Short mmCIF file of C-alpha atoms in Angstrom, two decimals:
data_model
loop_
_atom_site.label_atom_id
_atom_site.label_comp_id
_atom_site.label_asym_id
_atom_site.label_seq_id
_atom_site.Cartn_x
_atom_site.Cartn_y
_atom_site.Cartn_z
CA MET A 1 -33.86 -21.50 53.60
CA ASN A 2 -30.19 -20.05 54.95
CA GLU A 3 -30.81 -17.43 52.51
CA VAL A 4 -34.04 -16.80 54.49
CA PHE A 5 -32.17 -17.20 58.02
CA HIS A 6 -29.42 -14.81 56.59
CA PHE A 7 -31.37 -11.92 55.32
CA GLN A 8 -33.73 -12.36 58.89
CA SER A 9 -30.84 -11.93 60.70
CA CYS A 10 -29.30 -8.64 58.60
CA SER A 11 -32.88 -7.45 59.19
CA ARG A 12 -31.92 -7.14 62.65
CA ASP A 13 -29.14 -6.41 62.12
CA TYR A 14 -29.70 -3.52 60.99
CA GLY A 15 -32.96 -2.73 62.89
CA GLY A 16 -30.45 -2.88 66.17
CA ILE A 17 -28.24 0.03 64.47
CA MET A 18 -30.96 1.80 63.65
CA SER A 19 -33.27 1.77 67.14
CA VAL A 20 -29.29 2.89 69.00
CA LEU A 21 -29.52 5.98 66.17
CA GLY A 22 -32.51 6.57 67.22
CA SER A 23 -35.61 6.05 64.48
CA ASP A 24 -36.52 9.62 63.48
CA SER A 25 -32.38 10.16 63.58
CA TRP A 26 -31.43 12.55 60.51
CA TRP A 27 -28.45 9.40 60.64
CA LYS A 28 -31.80 7.37 59.56
CA LYS A 29 -33.26 10.77 56.44
CA THR A 30 -29.50 10.60 55.25
CA LEU A 31 -29.32 6.58 54.50
CA TYR A 32 -32.66 6.91 52.14
CA ILE A 33 -31.97 10.36 50.65
CA THR A 34 -28.33 9.18 49.38
CA GLY A 35 -29.06 5.38 48.67
CA GLY A 36 -32.39 6.43 46.75
CA ALA A 37 -29.94 9.12 45.05
CA LEU A 38 -27.34 6.86 45.14
CA LEU A 39 -29.82 4.24 42.74
CA ALA A 40 -31.85 6.45 41.02
CA ALA A 41 -28.49 8.03 39.41
CA ALA A 42 -27.27 4.53 39.29
CA ALA A 43 -30.02 3.27 36.63
CA TYR A 44 -30.13 6.39 34.95
CA LEU A 45 -26.12 5.90 34.21
CA LEU A 46 -26.84 2.02 32.98
CA HIS A 47 -29.92 3.58 31.47
CA GLU A 48 -27.22 6.18 28.90
CA LEU A 49 -23.74 3.53 28.46
CA LEU A 50 -25.92 0.03 28.27
CA ALA A 51 -28.49 2.03 25.17
CA ILE A 52 -31.36 0.30 27.06
CA ARG A 53 -33.92 1.60 24.74
CA LYS A 54 -36.13 1.36 22.07
CA GLU A 55 -34.05 1.21 19.09
CA GLN A 56 -34.97 1.37 15.57
CA GLU A 57 -33.87 -1.90 13.60
CA LEU A 58 -29.97 -0.82 11.59
CA ASP A 59 -30.39 -2.35 8.16
CA SER A 60 -26.60 -1.53 6.80
CA LYS A 61 -26.92 -3.16 3.74
CA ASP A 62 -24.79 -1.04 1.12
CA ALA A 63 -25.25 1.70 3.43
CA ILE A 64 -22.23 2.65 6.53
CA ILE A 65 -23.19 2.92 10.09
CA LEU A 66 -20.71 4.98 12.07
CA HIS A 67 -21.29 4.20 15.65
CA GLN A 68 -19.93 7.23 17.29
CA PHE A 69 -19.93 9.09 21.02
CA SER A 70 -22.46 11.74 21.21
CA ARG A 71 -21.85 15.37 19.95
CA PRO A 72 -20.34 17.62 22.46
CA LYS A 73 -21.48 20.98 23.64
CA ASN A 74 -19.02 23.00 21.93
CA GLY A 75 -20.10 22.63 18.48
CA VAL A 76 -17.23 20.74 17.94
CA PRO A 77 -17.90 16.96 16.41
CA SER A 78 -16.13 14.88 18.56
CA LEU A 79 -14.00 14.89 21.74
CA SER A 80 -11.92 11.50 20.80
CA PRO A 81 -9.68 12.07 18.34
CA PHE A 82 -10.78 8.80 16.02
CA CYS A 83 -14.36 9.01 15.78
CA LEU A 84 -13.21 12.29 14.03
CA LYS A 85 -10.77 10.96 12.08
CA ILE A 86 -13.13 8.32 10.70
CA GLU A 87 -16.03 10.72 10.28
CA THR A 88 -13.11 12.97 8.44
CA TYR A 89 -12.15 10.28 6.48
CA LEU A 90 -15.32 8.61 5.31
CA ARG A 91 -15.91 12.73 4.27
CA MET A 92 -12.06 12.88 2.67
CA ALA A 93 -13.19 9.90 0.71
CA ASP A 94 -16.84 11.02 -0.21
CA LEU A 95 -19.23 8.27 1.36
CA PRO A 96 -21.24 8.67 2.38
CA TYR A 97 -22.43 7.25 6.04
CA GLN A 98 -24.92 7.18 8.24
CA ASN A 99 -24.42 8.30 12.46
CA TYR A 100 -25.88 6.84 14.79
CA PHE A 101 -25.15 7.88 18.56
CA ASP A 102 -26.27 5.13 20.29
CA GLY A 103 -23.07 4.27 22.87
CA ARG A 104 -22.95 1.23 22.36
CA LEU A 105 -19.52 -0.53 21.97
CA SER A 106 -17.72 -2.38 19.15
CA PRO A 107 -17.74 -6.28 20.19
CA GLN A 108 -14.59 -5.45 20.96
CA GLY A 109 -15.07 -2.61 23.07
CA LYS A 110 -13.48 -0.20 20.62
CA MET A 111 -15.33 3.13 19.63
CA PRO A 112 -16.36 3.75 16.63
CA TRP A 113 -16.94 1.59 14.92
CA ILE A 114 -18.82 0.31 11.81
CA GLU A 115 -21.44 -1.62 10.52
CA TYR A 116 -21.96 -2.11 6.39
CA ASN A 117 -23.57 -5.07 4.52
CA HIS A 118 -23.77 -6.49 7.62
CA GLU A 119 -20.30 -6.33 8.60
CA GLN A 120 -18.88 -4.97 11.92
CA VAL A 121 -15.90 -3.44 11.50
CA SER A 122 -13.97 -1.47 14.85
CA GLY A 123 -10.75 0.03 14.54
CA SER A 124 -9.67 3.18 13.25
CA GLU A 125 -6.78 1.41 11.33
CA PHE A 126 -9.10 -1.91 10.50
CA ILE A 127 -12.38 0.64 9.57
CA VAL A 128 -10.27 2.81 6.51
CA ASP A 129 -8.53 -1.65 5.40
CA PHE A 130 -12.13 -2.48 5.93
CA LEU A 131 -13.28 0.13 3.45
CA GLU A 132 -9.90 0.77 0.67
CA GLU A 133 -11.64 -3.37 0.47
CA LYS A 134 -14.76 -3.30 0.27
CA LEU A 135 -14.84 -0.07 -1.67
CA GLY A 136 -12.01 0.48 -3.93
CA VAL A 137 -11.68 4.21 -1.94
CA ASN A 138 -7.69 4.43 -1.43
CA LEU A 139 -6.79 8.47 0.03
CA ASN A 140 -3.19 7.24 -0.22
CA LYS A 141 -2.89 6.36 -3.96
CA ASN A 142 -1.17 9.31 -4.81
CA LEU A 143 1.90 8.66 -2.50
CA THR A 144 5.71 6.61 -3.01
CA PRO A 145 6.33 3.28 -0.92
CA GLN A 146 8.44 5.75 0.70
CA GLU A 147 5.86 7.81 1.76
CA ILE A 148 3.56 5.47 2.77
CA ALA A 149 6.05 4.21 5.40
CA VAL A 150 6.81 7.62 6.58
CA SER A 151 3.01 7.90 7.15
CA ARG A 152 2.18 4.76 8.86
CA ALA A 153 4.80 5.66 11.13
CA VAL A 154 3.95 9.31 11.92
CA THR A 155 0.30 7.50 12.47
CA LYS A 156 2.12 5.71 15.21
CA MET A 157 3.69 8.74 16.77
CA VAL A 158 0.51 10.53 16.79
CA GLU A 159 -2.45 7.79 17.56
CA GLU A 160 0.31 5.71 20.19
CA HIS A 161 1.94 9.18 21.83
CA LEU A 162 0.60 11.88 21.20
CA TYR A 163 -3.43 10.83 21.67
CA TRP A 164 -1.77 9.90 25.49
CA THR A 165 -0.49 13.40 26.10
CA ILE A 166 -3.63 15.42 25.32
CA ALA A 167 -5.59 12.56 26.89
CA TYR A 168 -3.99 14.14 29.78
CA CYS A 169 -4.49 17.15 29.22
CA GLN A 170 -8.50 16.64 28.13
CA TRP A 171 -9.17 14.00 30.99
CA VAL A 172 -6.60 14.56 33.58
CA ASP A 173 -5.28 18.45 33.93
CA ASN A 174 -8.40 19.83 32.40
CA LEU A 175 -11.06 17.31 34.12
CA GLU A 176 -13.69 20.44 35.13
CA GLU A 177 -13.36 21.97 31.81
CA THR A 178 -13.79 18.98 29.64
CA GLN A 179 -16.24 17.56 32.02
CA LYS A 180 -18.75 21.03 30.99
CA LEU A 181 -18.15 20.28 27.04
CA LEU A 182 -20.55 16.57 27.35
CA ALA A 183 -24.38 17.71 26.13
CA MET A 184 -25.81 15.13 28.81
CA SER A 185 -29.98 16.32 29.77
CA GLY A 186 -32.68 15.27 31.74
CA PRO A 187 -32.75 16.16 36.02
CA LEU A 188 -29.65 13.89 36.75
CA SER A 189 -27.08 14.92 34.04
CA ASP A 190 -25.49 16.87 36.15
CA THR A 191 -24.69 13.87 38.40
CA LEU A 192 -23.65 11.83 34.88
CA LYS A 193 -21.50 14.14 33.57
CA TRP A 194 -19.75 14.65 37.09
CA MET A 195 -19.00 10.84 37.37
CA LEU A 196 -18.79 10.23 33.21
CA SER A 197 -16.13 12.13 33.50
CA HIS A 198 -15.09 10.83 36.99
CA LEU A 199 -15.03 7.47 35.26
CA ASN A 200 -13.21 8.50 32.48
CA GLY A 201 -10.23 10.72 33.88
CA GLY A 202 -9.68 7.24 35.87
CA MET A 203 -9.20 5.02 33.31
CA VAL A 204 -6.95 7.65 31.45
CA ARG A 205 -4.69 7.79 34.87
CA ARG A 206 -4.38 4.11 34.72
CA GLU A 207 -4.15 3.26 30.99
CA MET A 208 -1.16 5.70 30.75
CA TYR A 209 -0.18 4.30 33.48
CA GLY A 210 -0.03 1.15 31.77
CA HIS A 211 1.37 2.67 28.52
CA GLY A 212 4.27 4.00 30.53
CA ILE A 213 4.26 7.25 29.48
CA GLY A 214 1.51 7.59 32.56
CA ARG A 215 5.13 7.73 35.00
CA PHE A 216 6.37 10.64 34.40
CA SER A 217 5.34 13.66 35.82
CA LYS A 218 3.57 16.53 34.63
CA GLU A 219 5.91 18.63 33.00
CA GLU A 220 7.56 15.69 31.44
CA VAL A 221 4.19 14.45 30.07
CA TYR A 222 3.70 18.37 28.64
CA THR A 223 7.72 18.13 27.55
CA LEU A 224 6.17 15.10 25.44
CA MET A 225 3.54 16.70 23.78
CA GLU A 226 5.58 19.84 22.22
CA LYS A 227 8.27 17.28 20.82
CA ASP A 228 5.65 15.11 19.44
CA MET A 229 4.09 18.79 17.92
CA ARG A 230 7.12 20.44 16.74
CA THR A 231 7.32 17.34 15.20
CA LEU A 232 4.26 17.46 13.28
CA ALA A 233 5.32 21.09 12.43
CA THR A 234 8.84 20.41 11.03
CA LEU A 235 7.03 17.91 8.38
CA LEU A 236 4.17 19.77 8.01
CA GLY A 237 6.05 23.18 6.65
CA ASP A 238 4.69 25.32 4.15
CA LYS A 239 2.81 22.43 2.19
CA LYS A 240 -1.09 22.41 1.98
CA TYR A 241 -1.26 18.55 3.51
CA PHE A 242 1.31 16.12 5.49
CA MET A 243 2.44 14.34 2.39
CA GLY A 244 2.40 17.60 0.39
CA SER A 245 -0.50 18.68 -2.22
CA LYS A 246 -3.11 15.66 -2.27
CA MET A 247 -4.96 14.94 0.64
CA SER A 248 -4.15 11.28 2.40
CA THR A 249 -5.25 9.48 5.19
CA LEU A 250 -3.01 10.94 7.26
CA ASP A 251 -4.15 13.98 7.42
CA ALA A 252 -6.90 12.67 8.93
CA THR A 253 -5.19 11.08 11.64
CA VAL A 254 -3.32 14.12 12.21
CA PHE A 255 -6.38 16.71 12.04
CA GLY A 256 -8.75 14.21 14.30
CA HIS A 257 -5.60 14.44 17.47
CA LEU A 258 -4.84 17.79 16.76
CA ALA A 259 -8.53 18.96 16.43
CA GLN A 260 -8.79 18.44 20.23
CA ALA A 261 -5.43 20.89 21.04
CA MET A 262 -6.69 23.59 18.25
CA TRP A 263 -11.08 23.56 19.78
CA THR A 264 -11.41 21.70 23.00
CA LEU A 265 -8.64 23.09 25.22
CA PRO A 266 -9.07 26.80 25.71
CA GLY A 267 -5.86 28.38 27.50
CA THR A 268 -3.76 25.43 28.16
CA ARG A 269 -0.29 24.59 26.70
CA PRO A 270 -1.33 22.60 23.27
CA GLU A 271 -3.51 25.11 22.74
CA GLN A 272 -1.00 27.24 22.95
CA LEU A 273 1.74 25.68 21.51
CA ILE A 274 -1.20 25.18 18.29
CA LYS A 275 -2.31 29.37 17.43
CA GLY A 276 1.68 30.57 18.95
CA GLU A 277 4.38 28.87 17.98
CA LEU A 278 3.34 26.04 15.43
CA ILE A 279 0.27 28.45 13.78
CA ASN A 280 1.30 26.17 10.34
CA LEU A 281 -0.72 23.33 12.28
CA ALA A 282 -3.78 25.82 13.28
CA MET A 283 -3.59 26.57 9.22
CA PHE A 284 -3.54 22.95 8.49
CA CYS A 285 -6.90 22.15 10.90
CA GLU A 286 -8.82 25.02 9.87
CA ARG A 287 -7.56 24.68 6.10
CA MET A 288 -9.62 20.82 6.79
CA ARG A 289 -12.33 22.10 9.20
CA ARG A 290 -13.22 24.36 6.60
CA ARG A 291 -13.16 21.73 3.31
CA PHE A 292 -14.27 18.64 4.81
CA TRP A 293 -16.94 20.18 8.10
CA PRO A 294 -18.85 23.58 6.03
CA GLU A 295 -21.77 23.18 8.65
CA TRP A 296 -18.98 23.30 11.61
CA PHE A 297 -18.44 27.77 12.73
CA VAL A 298 -15.89 28.71 14.96
CA GLU A 299 -15.70 32.78 16.25
CA VAL A 300 -12.45 33.90 14.13
CA GLU A 301 -11.71 34.90 17.60
CA ASP A 302 -11.63 31.45 18.34
CA PHE A 303 -7.95 31.20 15.72
CA TYR A 304 -5.60 32.16 17.32
CA TYR A 305 -3.64 32.58 21.05
CA ASP A 306 -4.32 35.84 22.68
CA GLY A 307 -2.91 34.97 26.04
CA ASP A 308 -5.91 35.45 27.42
CA SER A 309 -7.53 31.76 28.54
CA GLU A 310 -10.83 33.80 29.51
CA SER A 311 -11.19 35.82 26.22
CA SER A 312 -9.45 32.02 24.15
CA SER A 313 -12.79 30.42 25.80
CA GLY A 314 -15.17 33.80 26.06
CA GLY A 315 -16.29 32.86 22.10
CA THR A 316 -19.41 29.51 21.62
CA PRO A 317 -19.30 28.93 18.45
CA THR A 318 -22.42 27.98 16.21
CA GLY A 319 -23.47 24.29 17.72
CA LEU A 320 -22.53 21.43 14.73
CA LEU A 321 -25.31 20.53 12.94
CA ASP A 322 -26.04 17.27 14.26
CA PHE A 323 -27.06 15.61 10.86
CA GLY A 324 -27.41 11.57 11.46
CA LEU A 325 -26.76 11.38 7.21
CA PHE A 326 -24.68 12.85 5.28
CA SER A 327 -22.88 12.53 2.63
CA ARG A 328 -20.56 14.95 -0.14
CA THR A 329 -22.72 16.18 -3.56
CA ASP A 330 -19.66 18.22 -4.28
CA THR A 331 -16.48 16.98 -6.15
CA LEU A 332 -13.63 16.03 -4.42
CA ASP A 333 -11.15 17.41 -6.93
CA ASP A 334 -7.28 18.24 -5.30
CA SER A 335 -7.20 21.25 -7.70
CA ASP A 336 -7.32 24.50 -5.58
CA GLY A 337 -10.37 25.88 -6.75
CA SER A 338 -11.87 22.67 -5.67
CA SER A 339 -12.74 25.02 -2.47
CA HIS A 340 -14.98 27.23 -3.82
CA SER A 341 -17.62 24.43 -5.91
CA ALA A 342 -20.63 25.47 -6.22
CA GLY A 343 -23.26 25.65 -2.82
CA ARG A 344 -20.69 25.73 -0.59
CA THR A 345 -20.45 28.53 2.33
CA HIS A 346 -17.50 30.50 3.59
CA THR A 347 -17.49 32.54 6.47
CA HIS A 348 -15.89 35.71 6.18
CA SER A 349 -14.61 37.58 8.43
CA PRO A 350 -16.12 40.74 10.45
CA ASP A 351 -12.46 42.32 9.60
CA SER A 352 -12.77 41.77 5.87
CA ASP A 353 -14.12 40.23 2.60
CA ARG A 354 -12.52 37.67 2.62
CA SER A 355 -12.60 33.58 4.33
CA LEU A 356 -9.93 32.48 5.91
CA PHE A 357 -9.76 29.50 3.78
CA ASP A 358 -9.83 31.67 0.58
CA SER A 359 -6.45 33.65 2.30
CA ASP A 360 -4.29 29.47 2.69
CA VAL A 361 -5.56 28.30 -1.20
CA GLY A 362 -1.83 28.10 -2.16
CA THR A 363 0.80 25.71 -1.20
CA GLY A 364 2.69 27.56 -1.00
CA SER A 365 4.76 29.89 2.54
CA ASP A 366 3.12 33.49 1.75
CA ASN A 367 0.17 32.98 1.79
CA ASP A 368 0.55 31.48 4.69
CA ALA A 369 2.64 34.64 5.36
CA GLN A 370 0.43 37.39 4.30
CA PHE A 371 -2.53 35.83 6.13
CA LYS A 372 -0.40 35.66 9.50
CA GLU A 373 -0.08 39.82 8.53
CA GLU A 374 -3.24 40.38 7.50
CA SER A 375 -6.05 37.77 9.73
CA MET A 376 -3.65 37.67 13.15
CA PRO A 377 -1.24 41.42 13.22
CA ASP A 378 -0.66 41.30 17.05
CA LEU A 379 0.54 37.07 16.36
CA GLU A 380 4.22 36.87 17.16
CA VAL A 381 5.26 33.30 15.44
#
């Protein structure tokens, strides 16, 4: 009874207000139109975020199901360093998996997460540990105990420190550009992209502040980013992978984060640094991309920074094929010749009869120097 009375009272108050404004006033129409648009946007947003749709029943028996965010529009596999890390790791370990772009977070509120034999695992570190235990894979089997310790220390620097500076560049300093990369369709796609990007940007700000790194100025955040990237460049040196000639889990971790600077932030300080002074990091990213992502193509011009942000972002890479199921069929021998296994397609530079990967097969600095001289003659290193 009280609820009815309250409703009637509110209705009278609302009617009184509207009568004062005029029954046919523009205020009434504005309220109706705005309210309807907001309700429609909220409904569409909930539909996408909560995945309120008919979903096929997932059977994870002896199958790795990888839940992650949808592919962005520019051909990069993911705007999430951790999603890209895990998917790259699965390819490095030659583990067949099925992507599921459902948008559902794990019970712990994490993305990415996996299902295997009806077990759910979230958190990239725990996912790797789980797969090593269940399937016997180990990308670090060739590392010494000291190298494993160094690898873990570098991983924590990348995931707990560098990550936030790249996230700041993506979701705070270059929010509008990142917003354009979100792949959404429908009549409210622009509104939805605006809402999601700003919600995520606000969340990044709050989490950065709680972390502590967000309490510094923009210039200080970028200074910290440059220190981390220079540390990685020094550690990599002229080696093929971060821990030497053999790949390790650390390579998947670093690639997932550096790929954001390499291909999602045109004209920004991270891109200028990785494609300019720290060119060995760019060559590492290109090496990883060509070996483990044969369906992901980029323009040759996107490999280095030429000082013009418009031209560096002008080329649109060929979109990544949205394969739901992926399985490596070739062997992943660590020898140099493995990169030329049968059935692998290399994209060639329009100015030469060789691929970018071919010029970087060796582990010595001579190959790196030759690559920079022939492919990037105007680049100052």
